Amino acid sequence: MSLLELQDIHSYYGNINALKGISLTVEEGEIVTLIGANGAGKTTTLRSISGLLHPRKGKVIFGGKDISHLAPHIVHKEGIGMVPEGRGVFPRLTVRENLEMGAYIIKDKEEVRKGIEYAFTLFPRLKERESQKGGTLSGGEQQMLATARGLMSKPRILLMDEPSMGLAPVLVDQIFEVIRELNSRGTTILLVEQNALMALSVATRAYVLQTGTIVLSGNAADVARDPSVRKAYLGL
């Protein structure tokens, strides 16, 4: 049984059919990436998984359970973490307070403390900024904070939406090194990313979305060699 399975998902914004029968799987321990142009349906797919958007047709199965119409906070408690597009840090809260907010479902204070220490191990820069307000951090530091906050609830799978957006190349490399590190420590990741070259370099498998449908899927290395992908998304 797959950890996460989308079965023929149709999602709408009003009358606009954004996803037109999406089916995909994520196995325990994988990094799976969704690539595609703006408006292809990548973020909508993540919203349909996380409960922010409920599909009108099809099922989202997580850990063998149908979560298609659960509220977002219930989906989160089921073990799905989210690093949203645009980072979404709490600007008036400190770094530590942002991390504590990510652990709101954990009642054991010692577990929260261990989670924060783990975050500071992954991102030493956050330790240095521990008492700084989230809104005063650089873009790269905010991405680190958003990623660390997403891990605080110890999710079974982490959904990451455009983690490299707006970052300098050296910070993009750093974020993707963290993605590799997280996965090596057992975190399953579903990654939406405009930087297709980087995404395919870290992923196990890939799905290519186009106007709400999956047009190609397979092993990430094979997808990266596909002529249409190389031309459209890799600039080759």
CSV table of C-alpha atoms in Angstrom, one decimal:
chain,number,residue,atom,x,y,z
A,1,MET,CA,0.0,0.0,0.0
A,2,SER,CA,1.3,3.5,-0.9
A,3,LEU,CA,1.7,6.1,1.8
A,4,LEU,CA,-0.2,8.6,-0.3
A,5,GLU,CA,-2.4,7.9,-3.3
A,6,LEU,CA,-4.5,10.3,-5.4
A,7,GLN,CA,-7.2,8.5,-7.3
A,8,ASP,CA,-8.8,10.4,-10.3
A,9,ILE,CA,-8.8,13.8,-8.5
A,10,HIS,CA,-11.0,16.5,-10.1
A,11,SER,CA,-10.6,19.8,-8.2
A,12,TYR,CA,-12.3,23.1,-9.0
A,13,TYR,CA,-12.1,26.8,-8.3
A,14,GLY,CA,-15.7,27.8,-8.7
A,15,ASN,CA,-16.5,26.6,-12.2
A,16,ILE,CA,-12.9,26.3,-13.3
A,17,ASN,CA,-11.7,22.7,-13.5
A,18,ALA,CA,-8.2,23.0,-12.3
A,19,LEU,CA,-7.4,19.3,-11.9
A,20,LYS,CA,-8.8,16.9,-14.5
A,21,GLY,CA,-8.3,13.4,-13.2
A,22,ILE,CA,-5.0,13.4,-11.4
A,23,SER,CA,-3.8,10.0,-10.2
A,24,LEU,CA,-0.4,9.6,-8.5
A,25,THR,CA,1.3,7.7,-5.7
A,26,VAL,CA,4.0,8.4,-3.1
A,27,GLU,CA,5.7,5.5,-1.4
A,28,GLU,CA,7.2,5.7,2.1
A,29,GLY,CA,10.8,7.1,2.0
A,30,GLU,CA,10.5,8.6,-1.5
A,31,ILE,CA,11.0,12.1,-2.9
A,32,VAL,CA,8.4,12.6,-5.6
A,33,THR,CA,8.4,15.8,-7.6
A,34,LEU,CA,5.6,17.5,-9.6
A,35,ILE,CA,6.9,19.7,-12.4
A,36,GLY,CA,5.1,21.8,-14.9
A,37,ALA,CA,4.5,25.4,-16.1
A,38,ASN,CA,2.7,28.0,-14.1
A,39,GLY,CA,-1.0,27.2,-13.9
A,40,ALA,CA,-0.4,23.5,-14.6
A,41,GLY,CA,-2.1,22.4,-11.3
A,42,LYS,CA,0.9,21.7,-9.1
A,43,THR,CA,-0.1,23.9,-6.1
A,44,THR,CA,-3.8,22.8,-6.6
A,45,THR,CA,-2.6,19.2,-6.2
A,46,LEU,CA,-1.0,20.0,-2.9
A,47,ARG,CA,-4.0,22.0,-1.8
A,48,SER,CA,-6.3,19.0,-2.6
A,49,ILE,CA,-4.1,16.8,-0.5
A,50,SER,CA,-3.8,19.1,2.5
A,51,GLY,CA,-7.5,19.8,2.8
A,52,LEU,CA,-7.4,23.4,1.7
A,53,LEU,CA,-9.4,22.4,-1.4
A,54,HIS,CA,-11.7,19.4,-1.5
A,55,PRO,CA,-11.9,17.5,-4.7
A,56,ARG,CA,-15.4,17.2,-6.3
A,57,LYS,CA,-14.5,13.8,-7.6
A,58,GLY,CA,-11.9,11.2,-6.8
A,59,LYS,CA,-10.1,10.2,-3.5
A,60,VAL,CA,-7.1,11.2,-1.6
A,61,ILE,CA,-5.9,8.1,0.4
A,62,PHE,CA,-3.2,8.6,3.1
A,63,GLY,CA,-2.0,5.7,5.1
A,64,GLY,CA,-4.9,3.6,3.8
A,65,LYS,CA,-7.5,6.2,5.0
A,66,ASP,CA,-9.7,8.4,2.8
A,67,ILE,CA,-8.9,12.0,3.8
A,68,SER,CA,-10.5,13.7,0.7
A,69,HIS,CA,-12.9,15.8,2.7
A,70,LEU,CA,-11.2,16.3,6.0
A,71,ALA,CA,-10.5,19.8,7.4
A,72,PRO,CA,-6.9,21.0,7.0
A,73,HIS,CA,-6.1,20.8,10.7
A,74,ILE,CA,-7.3,17.1,10.8
A,75,VAL,CA,-5.2,16.3,7.7
A,76,HIS,CA,-2.3,17.8,9.5
A,77,LYS,CA,-2.9,15.6,12.6
A,78,GLU,CA,-3.0,12.6,10.3
A,79,GLY,CA,0.6,13.3,9.5
A,80,ILE,CA,0.8,15.6,6.5
A,81,GLY,CA,3.1,18.6,6.9
A,82,MET,CA,3.2,21.6,4.6
A,83,VAL,CA,5.8,24.1,3.5
A,84,PRO,CA,3.7,26.6,1.6
A,85,GLU,CA,4.6,28.7,-1.4
A,86,GLY,CA,5.7,32.1,-0.3
A,87,ARG,CA,7.0,30.7,3.0
A,88,GLY,CA,4.1,32.1,5.1
A,89,VAL,CA,6.1,32.7,8.3
A,90,PHE,CA,4.5,34.6,11.1
A,91,PRO,CA,6.2,38.0,10.7
A,92,ARG,CA,5.7,39.3,14.2
A,93,LEU,CA,6.7,36.1,16.0
A,94,THR,CA,10.3,35.2,16.7
A,95,VAL,CA,12.0,32.3,15.0
A,96,ARG,CA,11.5,30.1,18.1
A,97,GLU,CA,7.8,31.1,18.4
A,98,ASN,CA,7.3,30.2,14.7
A,99,LEU,CA,8.8,26.8,15.4
A,100,GLU,CA,6.6,26.4,18.4
A,101,MET,CA,3.5,27.2,16.3
A,102,GLY,CA,4.5,24.4,13.9
A,103,ALA,CA,4.3,22.0,16.9
A,104,TYR,CA,0.9,23.0,18.1
A,105,ILE,CA,-0.4,19.4,17.9
A,106,ILE,CA,2.4,18.1,20.1
A,107,LYS,CA,1.5,18.3,23.8
A,108,ASP,CA,4.8,16.9,25.1
A,109,LYS,CA,7.0,19.9,25.8
A,110,GLU,CA,10.2,17.8,25.8
A,111,GLU,CA,9.3,16.6,22.3
A,112,VAL,CA,8.8,20.2,21.2
A,113,ARG,CA,12.2,21.1,22.6
A,114,LYS,CA,13.8,18.2,20.8
A,115,GLY,CA,12.1,19.3,17.6
A,116,ILE,CA,13.5,22.8,17.9
A,117,GLU,CA,17.0,21.5,18.6
A,118,TYR,CA,16.7,19.3,15.5
A,119,ALA,CA,15.6,22.4,13.5
A,120,PHE,CA,18.7,24.3,14.7
A,121,THR,CA,20.9,21.4,13.8
A,122,LEU,CA,19.5,21.4,10.2
A,123,PHE,CA,19.6,25.2,10.0
A,124,PRO,CA,22.4,26.7,12.2
A,125,ARG,CA,21.4,30.1,10.9
A,126,LEU,CA,18.1,29.9,12.6
A,127,LYS,CA,19.8,29.2,15.9
A,128,GLU,CA,21.7,32.5,15.4
A,129,ARG,CA,18.4,34.3,14.7
A,130,GLU,CA,16.4,32.5,17.4
A,131,SER,CA,15.0,35.7,19.0
A,132,GLN,CA,14.6,37.6,15.8
A,133,LYS,CA,11.2,38.4,14.3
A,134,GLY,CA,10.3,36.2,11.3
A,135,GLY,CA,9.4,39.2,9.2
A,136,THR,CA,12.9,40.6,9.5
A,137,LEU,CA,14.7,37.5,8.1
A,138,SER,CA,16.1,37.3,4.6
A,139,GLY,CA,14.2,35.4,2.0
A,140,GLY,CA,16.6,32.4,2.4
A,141,GLU,CA,16.2,32.5,6.2
A,142,GLN,CA,12.5,32.6,5.9
A,143,GLN,CA,12.5,29.5,3.6
A,144,MET,CA,14.7,27.7,6.2
A,145,LEU,CA,12.2,28.7,8.9
A,146,ALA,CA,9.2,27.6,6.9
A,147,THR,CA,10.8,24.2,6.2
A,148,ALA,CA,11.8,23.8,9.9
A,149,ARG,CA,8.3,24.7,11.0
A,150,GLY,CA,6.8,22.2,8.7
A,151,LEU,CA,8.9,19.5,10.3
A,152,MET,CA,7.9,20.4,13.9
A,153,SER,CA,4.8,18.1,13.9
A,154,LYS,CA,6.9,15.2,12.8
A,155,PRO,CA,4.9,14.6,9.6
A,156,ARG,CA,4.9,11.2,7.8
A,157,ILE,CA,5.1,13.2,4.6
A,158,LEU,CA,6.1,16.8,3.9
A,159,LEU,CA,4.5,18.7,1.1
A,160,MET,CA,6.9,21.4,-0.3
A,161,ASP,CA,5.6,24.1,-2.6
A,162,GLU,CA,8.3,26.0,-4.6
A,163,PRO,CA,11.0,26.0,-1.9
A,164,SER,CA,13.6,27.7,-4.2
A,165,MET,CA,11.3,30.5,-5.4
A,166,GLY,CA,13.1,33.9,-5.3
A,167,LEU,CA,16.3,32.5,-3.7
A,168,ALA,CA,19.8,33.2,-4.9
A,169,PRO,CA,21.5,30.2,-6.5
A,170,VAL,CA,23.8,29.5,-3.5
A,171,LEU,CA,20.7,29.3,-1.2
A,172,VAL,CA,18.9,27.1,-3.7
A,173,ASP,CA,21.7,24.6,-3.5
A,174,GLN,CA,21.5,24.8,0.3
A,175,ILE,CA,17.7,24.2,0.4
A,176,PHE,CA,18.1,21.2,-1.9
A,177,GLU,CA,20.9,19.8,0.3
A,178,VAL,CA,18.5,20.0,3.2
A,179,ILE,CA,15.8,18.2,1.2
A,180,ARG,CA,18.3,15.4,0.5
A,181,GLU,CA,19.3,15.3,4.2
A,182,LEU,CA,15.7,15.2,5.4
A,183,ASN,CA,15.0,12.3,3.0
A,184,SER,CA,18.1,10.4,4.2
A,185,ARG,CA,16.7,10.7,7.7
A,186,GLY,CA,13.5,9.1,6.7
A,187,THR,CA,11.2,12.0,5.7
A,188,THR,CA,9.0,11.3,2.7
A,189,ILE,CA,8.6,14.4,0.5
A,190,LEU,CA,6.2,15.5,-2.3
A,191,LEU,CA,8.0,18.4,-4.0
A,192,VAL,CA,6.5,21.0,-6.3
A,193,GLU,CA,9.2,23.0,-7.9
A,194,GLN,CA,9.7,25.4,-10.8
A,195,ASN,CA,13.4,24.5,-10.9
A,196,ALA,CA,12.9,21.3,-12.7
A,197,LEU,CA,16.6,20.5,-13.1
A,198,MET,CA,17.1,20.6,-9.3
A,199,ALA,CA,13.9,18.8,-8.6
A,200,LEU,CA,14.7,15.9,-10.9
A,201,SER,CA,18.2,15.7,-9.5
A,202,VAL,CA,16.9,14.9,-5.9
A,203,ALA,CA,13.7,13.0,-6.7
A,204,THR,CA,13.0,9.3,-6.9
A,205,ARG,CA,10.1,9.7,-9.3
A,206,ALA,CA,8.5,12.5,-11.2
A,207,TYR,CA,5.1,13.6,-12.6
A,208,VAL,CA,4.8,16.2,-15.3
A,209,LEU,CA,1.6,18.2,-15.1
A,210,GLN,CA,0.0,20.2,-18.0
A,211,THR,CA,-3.2,22.1,-17.7
A,212,GLY,CA,-4.6,19.9,-14.9
A,213,THR,CA,-3.5,16.5,-16.3
A,214,ILE,CA,-0.5,14.3,-15.9
A,215,VAL,CA,1.2,14.0,-19.3
A,216,LEU,CA,4.3,12.0,-18.2
A,217,SER,CA,5.5,10.1,-15.2
A,218,GLY,CA,8.2,7.7,-14.2
A,219,ASN,CA,11.7,7.4,-12.7
A,220,ALA,CA,13.1,10.9,-12.2
A,221,ALA,CA,16.2,10.2,-14.2
A,222,ASP,CA,14.1,8.8,-17.1
A,223,VAL,CA,11.8,11.8,-17.0
A,224,ALA,CA,14.9,14.1,-17.1
A,225,ARG,CA,16.1,12.4,-20.3
A,226,ASP,CA,12.7,12.8,-22.1
A,227,PRO,CA,13.1,15.1,-25.1
A,228,SER,CA,9.9,17.1,-24.4
A,229,VAL,CA,10.9,17.7,-20.8
A,230,ARG,CA,14.4,18.7,-21.7
A,231,LYS,CA,13.1,21.2,-24.2
A,232,ALA,CA,10.2,22.6,-22.1
A,233,TYR,CA,11.5,22.6,-18.6
A,234,LEU,CA,15.3,22.1,-18.6
A,235,GLY,CA,16.2,24.5,-21.4
A,236,LEU,CA,18.2,21.8,-23.2
